[in-house]
PDB file of C-alpha atoms and ligand atoms in Angstrom:
ATOM      1  CA  MET A   1     -10.011  18.519  -1.656  1.00 53.00           C
ATOM      2  CA  SER A   2     -13.653  17.516  -1.389  1.00 66.00           C
ATOM      3  CA  ASN A   3     -12.562  13.899  -1.020  1.00 85.00           C
ATOM      4  CA  TYR A   4     -11.225  14.649   2.428  1.00 86.00           C
ATOM      5  CA  SER A   5     -13.265  14.347   5.602  1.00 92.00           C
ATOM      6  CA  LYS A   6     -14.097  17.068   8.068  1.00 95.00           C
ATOM      7  CA  TYR A   7     -11.647  16.165  10.826  1.00 98.00           C
ATOM      8  CA  ILE A   8      -8.033  15.152  10.993  1.00 98.00           C
ATOM      9  CA  TRP A   9      -6.369  13.587  13.992  1.00 98.00           C
ATOM     10  CA  PHE A  10      -3.222  15.651  14.573  1.00 98.00           C
ATOM     11  CA  ASP A  11      -0.784  15.170  17.468  1.00 98.00           C
ATOM     12  CA  GLY A  12      -3.421  13.635  19.682  1.00 98.00           C
ATOM     13  CA  LYS A  13      -6.314  15.971  18.886  1.00 98.00           C
ATOM     14  CA  PHE A  14      -9.164  15.990  16.419  1.00 98.00           C
ATOM     15  CA  ILE A  15      -9.031  19.241  14.479  1.00 98.00           C
ATOM     16  CA  ALA A  16     -10.768  20.717  11.443  1.00 97.00           C
ATOM     17  CA  PHE A  17      -9.273  19.748   8.075  1.00 96.00           C
ATOM     18  CA  ASN A  18      -8.196  23.307   7.286  1.00 95.00           C
ATOM     19  CA  ASP A  19      -6.355  23.680  10.598  1.00 97.00           C
ATOM     20  CA  ALA A  20      -4.038  20.716  10.054  1.00 97.00           C
ATOM     21  CA  LYS A  21      -0.979  22.728   8.989  1.00 97.00           C
ATOM     22  CA  ILE A  22       2.798  22.568   9.421  1.00 97.00           C
ATOM     23  CA  HIS A  23       5.578  25.111   8.961  1.00 97.00           C
ATOM     24  CA  VAL A  24       7.269  25.296   5.541  1.00 98.00           C
ATOM     25  CA  MET A  25      10.643  24.948   7.282  1.00 97.00           C
ATOM     26  CA  SER A  26       9.695  21.575   8.771  1.00 98.00           C
ATOM     27  CA  HIS A  27      12.448  18.977   8.345  1.00 98.00           C
ATOM     28  CA  VAL A  28      10.065  16.692   6.452  1.00 98.00           C
ATOM     29  CA  ILE A  29       9.528  19.227   3.665  1.00 98.00           C
ATOM     30  CA  HIS A  30      13.240  19.396   2.920  1.00 98.00           C
ATOM     31  CA  TYR A  31      14.348  15.795   3.424  1.00 98.00           C
ATOM     32  CA  GLY A  32      11.214  13.659   3.155  1.00 98.00           C
ATOM     33  CA  SER A  33      11.655  12.503   6.743  1.00 98.00           C
ATOM     34  CA  ALA A  34       8.212  10.960   7.154  1.00 98.00           C
ATOM     35  CA  VAL A  35       6.874   7.441   7.458  1.00 98.00           C
ATOM     36  CA  PHE A  36       3.337   6.629   6.484  1.00 98.00           C
ATOM     37  CA  GLU A  37       0.687   3.990   5.989  1.00 98.00           C
ATOM     38  CA  GLY A  38      -2.247   3.385   3.674  1.00 98.00           C
ATOM     39  CA  ILE A  39      -5.196   1.580   5.247  1.00 98.00           C
ATOM     40  CA  LYS A  40      -8.689   0.823   3.982  1.00 98.00           C
ATOM     41  CA  CYS A  41     -11.973   0.879   5.867  1.00 98.00           C
ATOM     42  CA  TYR A  42     -14.903  -0.938   4.268  1.00 98.00           C
ATOM     43  CA  ASN A  43     -18.571  -0.739   5.031  1.00 97.00           C
ATOM     44  CA  THR A  44     -19.948  -4.064   6.240  1.00 98.00           C
ATOM     45  CA  ASP A  45     -23.326  -5.301   7.548  1.00 97.00           C
ATOM     46  CA  LYS A  46     -21.946  -4.559  11.020  1.00 97.00           C
ATOM     47  CA  GLY A  47     -20.885  -1.009  10.085  1.00 98.00           C
ATOM     48  CA  PRO A  48     -17.489   0.345   8.964  1.00 98.00           C
ATOM     49  CA  ALA A  49     -14.554  -2.019   9.540  1.00 98.00           C
ATOM     50  CA  ILE A  50     -10.858  -1.174   9.216  1.00 98.00           C
ATOM     51  CA  PHE A  51      -8.845  -3.923   7.544  1.00 98.00           C
ATOM     52  CA  LYS A  52      -5.751  -5.139   9.413  1.00 98.00           C
ATOM     53  CA  LEU A  53      -5.535  -1.899  11.402  1.00 98.00           C
ATOM     54  CA  LYS A  54      -3.073  -3.166  14.020  1.00 98.00           C
ATOM     55  CA  GLU A  55      -0.723  -4.622  11.368  1.00 98.00           C
ATOM     56  CA  HIS A  56      -0.611  -1.251   9.603  1.00 98.00           C
ATOM     57  CA  MET A  57       0.045   0.742  12.768  1.00 98.00           C
ATOM     58  CA  GLU A  58       2.705  -1.773  13.774  1.00 98.00           C
ATOM     59  CA  ARG A  59       4.361  -1.343  10.384  1.00 98.00           C
ATOM     60  CA  LEU A  60       4.205   2.443  10.846  1.00 98.00           C
ATOM     61  CA  HIS A  61       6.138   2.024  14.095  1.00 98.00           C
ATOM     62  CA  HIS A  62       8.548  -0.406  12.410  1.00 98.00           C
ATOM     63  CA  SER A  63       9.212   2.104   9.601  1.00 98.00           C
ATOM     64  CA  ALA A  64       9.602   4.943  12.111  1.00 98.00           C
ATOM     65  CA  ASN A  65      12.045   3.005  14.285  1.00 98.00           C
ATOM     66  CA  ALA A  66      14.170   2.209  11.239  1.00 97.00           C
ATOM     67  CA  PHE A  67      14.584   5.962  10.669  1.00 97.00           C
ATOM     68  CA  LYS A  68      14.921   6.728  14.393  1.00 96.00           C
ATOM     69  CA  ILE A  69      11.615   8.594  14.331  1.00 97.00           C
ATOM     70  CA  SER A  70      10.299   7.873  17.792  1.00 98.00           C
ATOM     71  CA  ILE A  71       6.535   8.269  17.411  1.00 98.00           C
ATOM     72  CA  PRO A  72       5.162   9.703  20.652  1.00 98.00           C
ATOM     73  CA  PHE A  73       1.970   7.645  20.271  1.00 98.00           C
ATOM     74  CA  SER A  74       1.714   3.892  20.835  1.00 98.00           C
ATOM     75  CA  VAL A  75       0.254   1.474  18.317  1.00 98.00           C
ATOM     76  CA  GLU A  76      -2.796   1.180  20.574  1.00 98.00           C
ATOM     77  CA  THR A  77      -3.274   4.966  20.721  1.00 98.00           C
ATOM     78  CA  LEU A  78      -2.989   5.243  16.937  1.00 98.00           C
ATOM     79  CA  CYS A  79      -5.489   2.404  16.466  1.00 98.00           C
ATOM     80  CA  SER A  80      -8.060   4.000  18.737  1.00 98.00           C
ATOM     81  CA  ALA A  81      -7.468   7.393  17.102  1.00 98.00           C
ATOM     82  CA  ALA A  82      -8.231   5.791  13.718  1.00 98.00           C
ATOM     83  CA  ILE A  83     -11.438   4.215  15.033  1.00 98.00           C
ATOM     84  CA  ASP A  84     -12.582   7.476  16.651  1.00 98.00           C
ATOM     85  CA  LEU A  85     -11.758   9.407  13.475  1.00 98.00           C
ATOM     86  CA  ILE A  86     -13.952   7.127  11.359  1.00 98.00           C
ATOM     87  CA  LYS A  87     -16.809   7.708  13.810  1.00 97.00           C
ATOM     88  CA  LYS A  88     -16.270  11.466  14.033  1.00 97.00           C
ATOM     89  CA  ASN A  89     -16.062  11.862  10.258  1.00 97.00           C
ATOM     90  CA  GLU A  90     -19.095   9.617   9.806  1.00 96.00           C
ATOM     91  CA  VAL A  91     -17.404   7.821   6.928  1.00 96.00           C
ATOM     92  CA  LYS A  92     -18.095   4.246   5.914  1.00 95.00           C
ATOM     93  CA  ASP A  93     -15.849   3.287   3.009  1.00 96.00           C
ATOM     94  CA  CYS A  94     -12.619   5.229   3.176  1.00 97.00           C
ATOM     95  CA  TYR A  95      -8.850   5.285   2.959  1.00 98.00           C
ATOM     96  CA  LEU A  96      -6.832   6.169   6.049  1.00 98.00           C
ATOM     97  CA  ARG A  97      -3.477   7.898   5.818  1.00 98.00           C
ATOM     98  CA  PRO A  98      -1.439   7.925   9.028  1.00 98.00           C
ATOM     99  CA  VAL A  99       1.862   9.796   8.817  1.00 98.00           C
ATOM    100  CA  ALA A 100       4.628  10.566  11.315  1.00 98.00           C
ATOM    101  CA  PHE A 101       7.342  13.089  10.526  1.00 98.00           C
ATOM    102  CA  TYR A 102      10.028  15.461  11.742  1.00 98.00           C
ATOM    103  CA  GLY A 103       8.612  18.937  12.225  1.00 98.00           C
ATOM    104  CA  TYR A 104      10.231  22.345  12.449  1.00 97.00           C
ATOM    105  CA  ASP A 105      13.408  23.076  14.396  1.00 96.00           C
ATOM    106  CA  THR A 106      16.655  22.851  12.449  1.00 91.00           C
ATOM    107  CA  LEU A 107      17.508  22.949   8.756  1.00 94.00           C
ATOM    108  CA  GLY A 108      20.418  20.541   9.139  1.00 96.00           C
ATOM    109  CA  VAL A 109      19.973  17.058   7.718  1.00 97.00           C
ATOM    110  CA  HIS A 110      20.474  15.664  11.209  1.00 97.00           C
ATOM    111  CA  PRO A 111      17.058  16.237  12.748  1.00 97.00           C
ATOM    112  CA  LYS A 112      18.509  17.002  16.212  1.00 95.00           C
ATOM    113  CA  ASP A 113      15.611  18.398  18.234  1.00 94.00           C
ATOM    114  CA  CYS A 114      12.965  18.485  15.511  1.00 97.00           C
ATOM    115  CA  PRO A 115       9.645  17.550  17.087  1.00 97.00           C
ATOM    116  CA  ILE A 116       8.059  14.314  15.912  1.00 98.00           C
ATOM    117  CA  GLN A 117       4.518  14.882  14.807  1.00 98.00           C
ATOM    118  CA  ALA A 118       1.816  12.487  13.688  1.00 98.00           C
ATOM    119  CA  SER A 119      -1.519  12.703  11.970  1.00 98.00           C
ATOM    120  CA  ILE A 120      -4.256  10.530  10.515  1.00 98.00           C
ATOM    121  CA  ALA A 121      -6.614  11.617   7.744  1.00 97.00           C
ATOM    122  CA  THR A 122      -9.562   9.824   6.197  1.00 97.00           C
ATOM    123  CA  LEU A 123     -10.498  10.322   2.586  1.00 96.00           C
ATOM    124  CA  ASN A 124     -12.709   8.989  -0.118  1.00 93.00           C
ATOM    125  CA  TRP A 125     -10.506   7.208  -2.583  1.00 92.00           C
ATOM    126  CA  GLY A 126     -12.023   4.982  -5.237  1.00 89.00           C
ATOM    127  CA  ALA A 127     -10.101   2.409  -7.276  1.00 93.00           C
ATOM    128  CA  TYR A 128      -6.376   3.224  -6.953  1.00 96.00           C
ATOM    129  CA  VAL A 129      -5.315   2.191 -10.457  1.00 95.00           C
ATOM    130  CA  SER A 130      -8.774   2.551 -12.040  1.00 95.00           C
ATOM    131  CA  LYS A 131     -12.217   0.972 -11.932  1.00 96.00           C
ATOM    132  CA  GLU A 132     -11.658  -0.364 -15.413  1.00 96.00           C
ATOM    133  CA  ALA A 133      -8.355  -1.957 -14.406  1.00 97.00           C
ATOM    134  CA  LEU A 134     -10.020  -3.759 -11.493  1.00 97.00           C
ATOM    135  CA  ALA A 135     -12.503  -5.347 -13.892  1.00 97.00           C
ATOM    136  CA  LYS A 136     -10.577  -5.716 -17.130  1.00 98.00           C
ATOM    137  CA  GLY A 137      -6.914  -5.497 -16.192  1.00 98.00           C
ATOM    138  CA  ALA A 138      -4.265  -2.779 -16.193  1.00 98.00           C
ATOM    139  CA  LYS A 139      -1.656  -1.888 -18.792  1.00 98.00           C
ATOM    140  CA  ILE A 140       1.708  -1.516 -17.139  1.00 98.00           C
ATOM    141  CA  THR A 141       5.212  -0.704 -18.310  1.00 98.00           C
ATOM    142  CA  ILE A 142       8.665  -1.653 -17.151  1.00 98.00           C
ATOM    143  CA  SER A 143      10.152   1.465 -15.668  1.00 98.00           C
ATOM    144  CA  PRO A 144      13.453   2.900 -16.867  1.00 98.00           C
ATOM    145  CA  TRP A 145      14.003   3.647 -13.155  1.00 98.00           C
ATOM    146  CA  LYS A 146      15.380   0.734 -11.111  1.00 98.00           C
ATOM    147  CA  LYS A 147      14.110  -0.092  -7.644  1.00 97.00           C
ATOM    148  CA  TYR A 148      16.534   1.100  -4.953  1.00 96.00           C
ATOM    149  CA  LYS A 149      18.262  -1.636  -3.029  1.00 94.00           C
ATOM    150  CA  SER A 150      17.533  -2.527   0.571  1.00 90.00           C
ATOM    151  CA  ASN A 151      21.071  -1.502   1.486  1.00 92.00           C
ATOM    152  CA  ALA A 152      20.275   2.113   0.529  1.00 95.00           C
ATOM    153  CA  PHE A 153      17.197   2.344   2.777  1.00 94.00           C
ATOM    154  CA  PRO A 154      16.045   0.081   5.604  1.00 92.00           C
ATOM    155  CA  GLU A 155      14.175  -2.844   4.054  1.00 87.00           C
ATOM    156  CA  SER A 156      10.414  -3.085   4.016  1.00 92.00           C
ATOM    157  CA  THR A 157       9.713   0.392   5.346  1.00 96.00           C
ATOM    158  CA  LYS A 158       7.255   2.962   4.063  1.00 98.00           C
ATOM    159  CA  ALA A 159       9.115   6.252   4.204  1.00 98.00           C
ATOM    160  CA  ALA A 160       8.299   9.390   2.248  1.00 98.00           C
ATOM    161  CA  GLY A 161      11.741  10.201   0.779  1.00 98.00           C
ATOM    162  CA  PRO A 162      12.281   6.822  -0.896  1.00 97.00           C
ATOM    163  CA  TYR A 163       8.867   7.146  -2.581  1.00 98.00           C
ATOM    164  CA  LEU A 164      10.408   9.625  -5.007  1.00 98.00           C
ATOM    165  CA  ASN A 165      11.657   6.457  -6.747  1.00 98.00           C
ATOM    166  CA  SER A 166       8.024   5.318  -7.116  1.00 98.00           C
ATOM    167  CA  MET A 167       6.961   8.799  -8.160  1.00 98.00           C
ATOM    168  CA  LEU A 168       9.479   8.892 -11.012  1.00 98.00           C
ATOM    169  CA  ALA A 169       8.345   5.466 -12.177  1.00 98.00           C
ATOM    170  CA  VAL A 170       4.620   6.223 -12.167  1.00 98.00           C
ATOM    171  CA  GLN A 171       5.086   9.667 -13.743  1.00 98.00           C
ATOM    172  CA  ASP A 172       7.023   8.036 -16.566  1.00 98.00           C
ATOM    173  CA  ALA A 173       4.423   5.263 -16.980  1.00 98.00           C
ATOM    174  CA  LYS A 174       1.499   7.716 -17.135  1.00 98.00           C
ATOM    175  CA  SER A 175       3.322  10.008 -19.533  1.00 98.00           C
ATOM    176  CA  ARG A 176       3.636   7.063 -21.920  1.00 98.00           C
ATOM    177  CA  GLY A 177      -0.048   6.103 -21.627  1.00 98.00           C
ATOM    178  CA  PHE A 178       0.244   3.221 -19.151  1.00 98.00           C
ATOM    179  CA  ASP A 179      -1.771   2.723 -15.965  1.00 98.00           C
ATOM    180  CA  GLU A 180       1.160   1.849 -13.741  1.00 98.00           C
ATOM    181  CA  ALA A 181       4.880   1.153 -13.619  1.00 98.00           C
ATOM    182  CA  LEU A 182       6.785  -2.008 -12.782  1.00 98.00           C
ATOM    183  CA  LEU A 183      10.229  -1.518 -11.277  1.00 98.00           C
ATOM    184  CA  LEU A 184      13.054  -3.975 -11.853  1.00 98.00           C
ATOM    185  CA  ASN A 185      16.075  -4.611  -9.638  1.00 98.00           C
ATOM    186  CA  GLU A 186      19.669  -4.013 -10.749  1.00 97.00           C
ATOM    187  CA  ASP A 187      19.837  -7.679 -11.892  1.00 97.00           C
ATOM    188  CA  ASN A 188      16.659  -7.151 -13.965  1.00 98.00           C
ATOM    189  CA  SER A 189      14.588  -9.405 -11.706  1.00 98.00           C
ATOM    190  CA  ILE A 190      11.094  -8.141 -10.893  1.00 98.00           C
ATOM    191  CA  ALA A 191      10.733  -5.900  -7.838  1.00 98.00           C
ATOM    192  CA  GLU A 192       7.269  -4.335  -7.538  1.00 98.00           C
ATOM    193  CA  GLY A 193       4.917  -1.617  -8.720  1.00 98.00           C
ATOM    194  CA  SER A 194       5.129   2.014  -7.629  1.00 98.00           C
ATOM    195  CA  GLY A 195       2.703   1.162  -4.817  1.00 98.00           C
ATOM    196  CA  GLN A 196       1.897  -2.520  -5.274  1.00 98.00           C
ATOM    197  CA  ASN A 197       3.343  -6.000  -4.908  1.00 98.00           C
ATOM    198  CA  ILE A 198       3.174  -8.331  -7.878  1.00 98.00           C
ATOM    199  CA  PHE A 199       1.996 -11.936  -8.323  1.00 99.00           C
ATOM    200  CA  ILE A 200       2.167 -14.108 -11.397  1.00 98.00           C
ATOM    201  CA  ILE A 201       0.221 -17.341 -11.967  1.00 98.00           C
ATOM    202  CA  LYS A 202       1.685 -20.224 -13.983  1.00 98.00           C
ATOM    203  CA  ASP A 203      -0.019 -23.614 -14.367  1.00 98.00           C
ATOM    204  CA  GLY A 204      -2.397 -22.816 -11.507  1.00 98.00           C
ATOM    205  CA  ILE A 205       0.342 -21.871  -9.027  1.00 98.00           C
ATOM    206  CA  PHE A 206       0.745 -18.343  -7.665  1.00 98.00           C
ATOM    207  CA  HIS A 207       4.268 -16.918  -7.493  1.00 98.00           C
ATOM    208  CA  THR A 208       5.551 -13.791  -5.805  1.00 98.00           C
ATOM    209  CA  ASN A 209       8.887 -12.450  -4.594  1.00 98.00           C
ATOM    210  CA  ASP A 210      10.115 -11.372  -1.172  1.00 98.00           C
ATOM    211  CA  LYS A 211      12.506  -8.942   0.488  1.00 96.00           C
ATOM    212  CA  ASN A 212      15.424 -10.395  -1.497  1.00 96.00           C
ATOM    213  CA  SER A 213      13.796  -8.518  -4.398  1.00 98.00           C
ATOM    214  CA  ASN A 214      13.842  -5.186  -2.496  1.00 97.00           C
ATOM    215  CA  ILE A 215      10.062  -5.023  -2.078  1.00 98.00           C
ATOM    216  CA  LEU A 216       7.814  -3.697   0.625  1.00 98.00           C
ATOM    217  CA  MET A 217       6.504  -6.788   2.405  1.00 98.00           C
ATOM    218  CA  GLY A 218       2.892  -5.897   1.745  1.00 98.00           C
ATOM    219  CA  ILE A 219       0.093  -6.614   4.165  1.00 98.00           C
ATOM    220  CA  THR A 220      -2.209  -7.478   1.243  1.00 98.00           C
ATOM    221  CA  ARG A 221       0.457  -9.856  -0.099  1.00 98.00           C
ATOM    222  CA  SER A 222       0.440 -11.849   3.140  1.00 98.00           C
ATOM    223  CA  THR A 223      -3.370 -11.679   3.355  1.00 98.00           C
ATOM    224  CA  LEU A 224      -3.494 -13.263  -0.103  1.00 99.00           C
ATOM    225  CA  PHE A 225      -1.209 -16.110   0.984  1.00 98.00           C
ATOM    226  CA  THR A 226      -3.874 -17.192   3.471  1.00 98.00           C
ATOM    227  CA  LEU A 227      -6.708 -16.732   0.985  1.00 98.00           C
ATOM    228  CA  ILE A 228      -4.888 -18.660  -1.773  1.00 98.00           C
ATOM    229  CA  GLU A 229      -4.405 -21.611   0.580  1.00 98.00           C
ATOM    230  CA  ASP A 230      -7.977 -21.396   1.856  1.00 98.00           C
ATOM    231  CA  MET A 231      -9.146 -21.597  -1.763  1.00 98.00           C
ATOM    232  CA  GLY A 232      -7.242 -24.881  -2.054  1.00 98.00           C
ATOM    233  CA  LEU A 233      -4.538 -23.327  -4.245  1.00 98.00           C
ATOM    234  CA  LYS A 234      -0.767 -23.056  -3.879  1.00 98.00           C
ATOM    235  CA  TYR A 235       1.794 -20.258  -3.893  1.00 98.00           C
ATOM    236  CA  LYS A 236       5.566 -20.120  -4.115  1.00 98.00           C
ATOM    237  CA  ILE A 237       7.965 -17.367  -3.079  1.00 98.00           C
ATOM    238  CA  ASP A 238      11.052 -16.747  -5.167  1.00 97.00           C
ATOM    239  CA  LYS A 239      12.701 -14.203  -7.421  1.00 98.00           C
ATOM    240  CA  ILE A 240      10.702 -13.583 -10.610  1.00 98.00           C
ATOM    241  CA  SER A 241      12.526 -13.069 -13.913  1.00 98.00           C
ATOM    242  CA  GLN A 242      11.239 -11.025 -16.835  1.00 98.00           C
ATOM    243  CA  ASP A 243      10.958 -14.239 -18.811  1.00 97.00           C
ATOM    244  CA  GLU A 244       8.685 -15.786 -16.167  1.00 98.00           C
ATOM    245  CA  LEU A 245       6.652 -12.602 -16.080  1.00 98.00           C
ATOM    246  CA  PHE A 246       6.047 -12.444 -19.824  1.00 98.00           C
ATOM    247  CA  ASN A 247       5.237 -16.152 -19.992  1.00 97.00           C
ATOM    248  CA  ALA A 248       2.842 -16.118 -17.039  1.00 98.00           C
ATOM    249  CA  ASP A 249      -0.768 -17.236 -17.512  1.00 98.00           C
ATOM    250  CA  GLU A 250      -1.973 -14.382 -15.317  1.00 98.00           C
ATOM    251  CA  VAL A 251      -0.376 -11.391 -13.588  1.00 98.00           C
ATOM    252  CA  PHE A 252      -1.799  -9.066 -10.954  1.00 98.00           C
ATOM    253  CA  TYR A 253      -0.867  -6.289  -8.570  1.00 98.00           C
ATOM    254  CA  CYS A 254      -1.960  -6.122  -4.948  1.00 98.00           C
ATOM    255  CA  GLY A 255      -1.935  -3.546  -2.201  1.00 98.00           C
ATOM    256  CA  SER A 256      -4.213  -1.988   0.383  1.00 98.00           C
ATOM    257  CA  ALA A 257      -5.266   0.715  -2.087  1.00 98.00           C
ATOM    258  CA  SER A 258      -4.925  -1.332  -5.286  1.00 98.00           C
ATOM    259  CA  GLU A 259      -6.598  -4.397  -3.710  1.00 98.00           C
ATOM    260  CA  VAL A 260      -6.306  -7.149  -6.357  1.00 98.00           C
ATOM    261  CA  THR A 261      -5.763  -5.462  -9.730  1.00 98.00           C
ATOM    262  CA  PRO A 262      -5.419  -7.781 -12.754  1.00 98.00           C
ATOM    263  CA  ILE A 263      -2.750  -6.921 -15.338  1.00 98.00           C
ATOM    264  CA  ARG A 264      -3.530  -7.544 -19.001  1.00 98.00           C
ATOM    265  CA  GLN A 265      -0.537  -6.014 -20.715  1.00 98.00           C
ATOM    266  CA  ILE A 266       3.105  -5.298 -19.884  1.00 98.00           C
ATOM    267  CA  ASP A 267       4.595  -2.990 -22.542  1.00 98.00           C
ATOM    268  CA  ASP A 268       3.841  -4.894 -25.750  1.00 97.00           C
ATOM    269  CA  HIS A 269       3.473  -8.275 -24.050  1.00 98.00           C
ATOM    270  CA  ILE A 270      -0.186  -9.305 -23.907  1.00 98.00           C
ATOM    271  CA  ILE A 271      -1.062 -11.427 -20.883  1.00 98.00           C
ATOM    272  CA  ASN A 272      -3.957 -13.925 -20.998  1.00 95.00           C
ATOM    273  CA  ASP A 273      -5.211 -12.710 -24.390  1.00 96.00           C
ATOM    274  CA  GLY A 274      -5.425  -9.200 -22.961  1.00 97.00           C
ATOM    275  CA  LYS A 275      -8.071 -10.099 -20.367  1.00 97.00           C
ATOM    276  CA  ALA A 276      -8.181 -10.180 -16.576  1.00 98.00           C
ATOM    277  CA  GLY A 277      -7.243 -13.696 -15.460  1.00 98.00           C
ATOM    278  CA  LYS A 278      -9.865 -16.109 -14.104  1.00 98.00           C
ATOM    279  CA  LEU A 279      -7.955 -17.109 -10.967  1.00 98.00           C
ATOM    280  CA  THR A 280      -7.060 -13.458 -10.368  1.00 98.00           C
ATOM    281  CA  LEU A 281     -10.727 -12.465 -10.494  1.00 98.00           C
ATOM    282  CA  LYS A 282     -11.629 -15.386  -8.215  1.00 98.00           C
ATOM    283  CA  LEU A 283      -9.065 -14.198  -5.686  1.00 98.00           C
ATOM    284  CA  GLN A 284     -10.244 -10.613  -6.087  1.00 98.00           C
ATOM    285  CA  GLU A 285     -13.814 -11.694  -5.312  1.00 98.00           C
ATOM    286  CA  LYS A 286     -12.638 -13.612  -2.244  1.00 98.00           C
ATOM    287  CA  TYR A 287     -10.619 -10.576  -1.100  1.00 98.00           C
ATOM    288  CA  TYR A 288     -13.641  -8.285  -1.436  1.00 98.00           C
ATOM    289  CA  ASN A 289     -15.823 -10.737   0.467  1.00 98.00           C
ATOM    290  CA  VAL A 290     -13.268 -10.830   3.267  1.00 98.00           C
ATOM    291  CA  VAL A 291     -12.659  -7.072   3.568  1.00 98.00           C
ATOM    292  CA  ARG A 292     -16.372  -6.349   3.289  1.00 98.00           C
ATOM    293  CA  GLY A 293     -17.103  -8.686   6.203  1.00 98.00           C
ATOM    294  CA  LYS A 294     -18.987 -11.322   4.240  1.00 98.00           C
ATOM    295  CA  GLU A 295     -16.955 -14.171   5.717  1.00 98.00           C
ATOM    296  CA  ALA A 296     -17.059 -14.496   9.519  1.00 98.00           C
ATOM    297  CA  LYS A 297     -13.971 -16.719   9.423  1.00 98.00           C
ATOM    298  CA  TYR A 298     -11.850 -13.629   8.785  1.00 98.00           C
ATOM    299  CA  PHE A 299     -13.478 -11.239  11.273  1.00 98.00           C
ATOM    300  CA  ASP A 300     -10.216 -11.191  13.257  1.00 98.00           C
ATOM    301  CA  TRP A 301      -8.725  -9.105  10.454  1.00 98.00           C
ATOM    302  CA  LEU A 302     -11.449  -6.471  10.761  1.00 98.00           C
ATOM    303  CA  THR A 303     -11.746  -3.744  13.383  1.00 98.00           C
ATOM    304  CA  PHE A 304     -15.429  -2.881  13.533  1.00 98.00           C
ATOM    305  CA  THR A 305     -15.709   0.774  14.462  1.00 97.00           C
ATOM    306  CA  ASN A 306     -19.236   0.730  15.893  1.00 93.00           C
TER     307      ASN A 306
HETATM  308  N1  PMP B   1       4.820  -1.957  -2.464  1.00 89.10           N
HETATM  309  C1  PMP B   1       4.784  -0.622  -2.390  1.00 89.10           C
HETATM  310  C2  PMP B   1       5.939   0.156  -2.934  1.00 89.10           C
HETATM  311  C3  PMP B   1       3.674   0.020  -1.810  1.00 89.10           C
HETATM  312  O1  PMP B   1       3.635   1.365  -1.735  1.00 89.10           O
HETATM  313  C4  PMP B   1       2.589  -0.741  -1.335  1.00 89.10           C
HETATM  314  C5  PMP B   1       1.393  -0.059  -0.742  1.00 89.10           C
HETATM  315  N2  PMP B   1       1.534   0.142   0.621  1.00 89.10           N
HETATM  316  C6  PMP B   1       2.670  -2.140  -1.422  1.00 89.10           C
HETATM  317  C7  PMP B   1       3.791  -2.712  -1.998  1.00 89.10           C
HETATM  318  C8  PMP B   1       1.569  -3.009  -0.908  1.00 89.10           C
HETATM  319  O2  PMP B   1       1.577  -2.992   0.500  1.00 89.10           O
HETATM  320  P1  PMP B   1       0.260  -3.213   1.342  1.00 89.10           P
HETATM  321  O3  PMP B   1      -0.362  -4.455   0.832  1.00 89.10           O
HETATM  322  O4  PMP B   1       0.768  -3.370   2.737  1.00 89.10           O
HETATM  323  O5  PMP B   1      -0.623  -2.033   1.160  1.00 89.10           O
END
């Protein structure tokens, strides 16, 4: 647990890491009734900056509302808690994990009067897939587990319970020696990774899918739309078939934790001669410059904590 910082923000207070506990009979333990976010803070020349903080806290509220979890803290309160936590923990580069959940009251599935609790932790978390994958590309596999449809859970929400689908997929992928999983929809179109959105590049054009493919509408995904256009390139949004995937010039995953991770192999299909794609690496470099505050044009996306 040494990756975790000293303090955790819990129900409005900053408390020591070891004191941030909940009861084993909490509703969330039994039914996965939590919503969460994954946010990155990067060190910049102007000190630590949280990337797209407000968008993440707004999505947390969106996810919570979809599950009728009424978070007793506003987006603004959660944003300032995150900023204060970074300062208190004296961290520079870190990952932030806000979570809101049903606590302890009843064991029934209906949460009735279960209290709604919320916390934010900061932790040191290096490359999500791996350092090597960021540079050379990841090896992924098509999961035997299908992505659940948006009519089984509210679309584009980050809720704990549904992540068991992602957990099954990534456990299977790792057990077979792959870095990550790729989940397909019932119609065998491409959905997304266990914790990433996917892009393919064909003839210089970027392609990705949308909520019609049962994906989380990633914040990184929409960040990349702007960056792709600002680089003078084009993107299209549509369903992606397996055929298009295997015949792509380049493929990559994106996400707040995964950033821009090139993909060099999908099962036994080798992409781009088994190397990270050139345009992918160009976009990755641009993304790092933006999140690390090297380009003033994008300062609006950064919350400087100092
Ligand atoms: N899809 C899934 C299933 C995810 O868990 C994530 C990570 N939050 C993403 C996509 C990417 O979303 P974002 O760019 O907002 O981090």
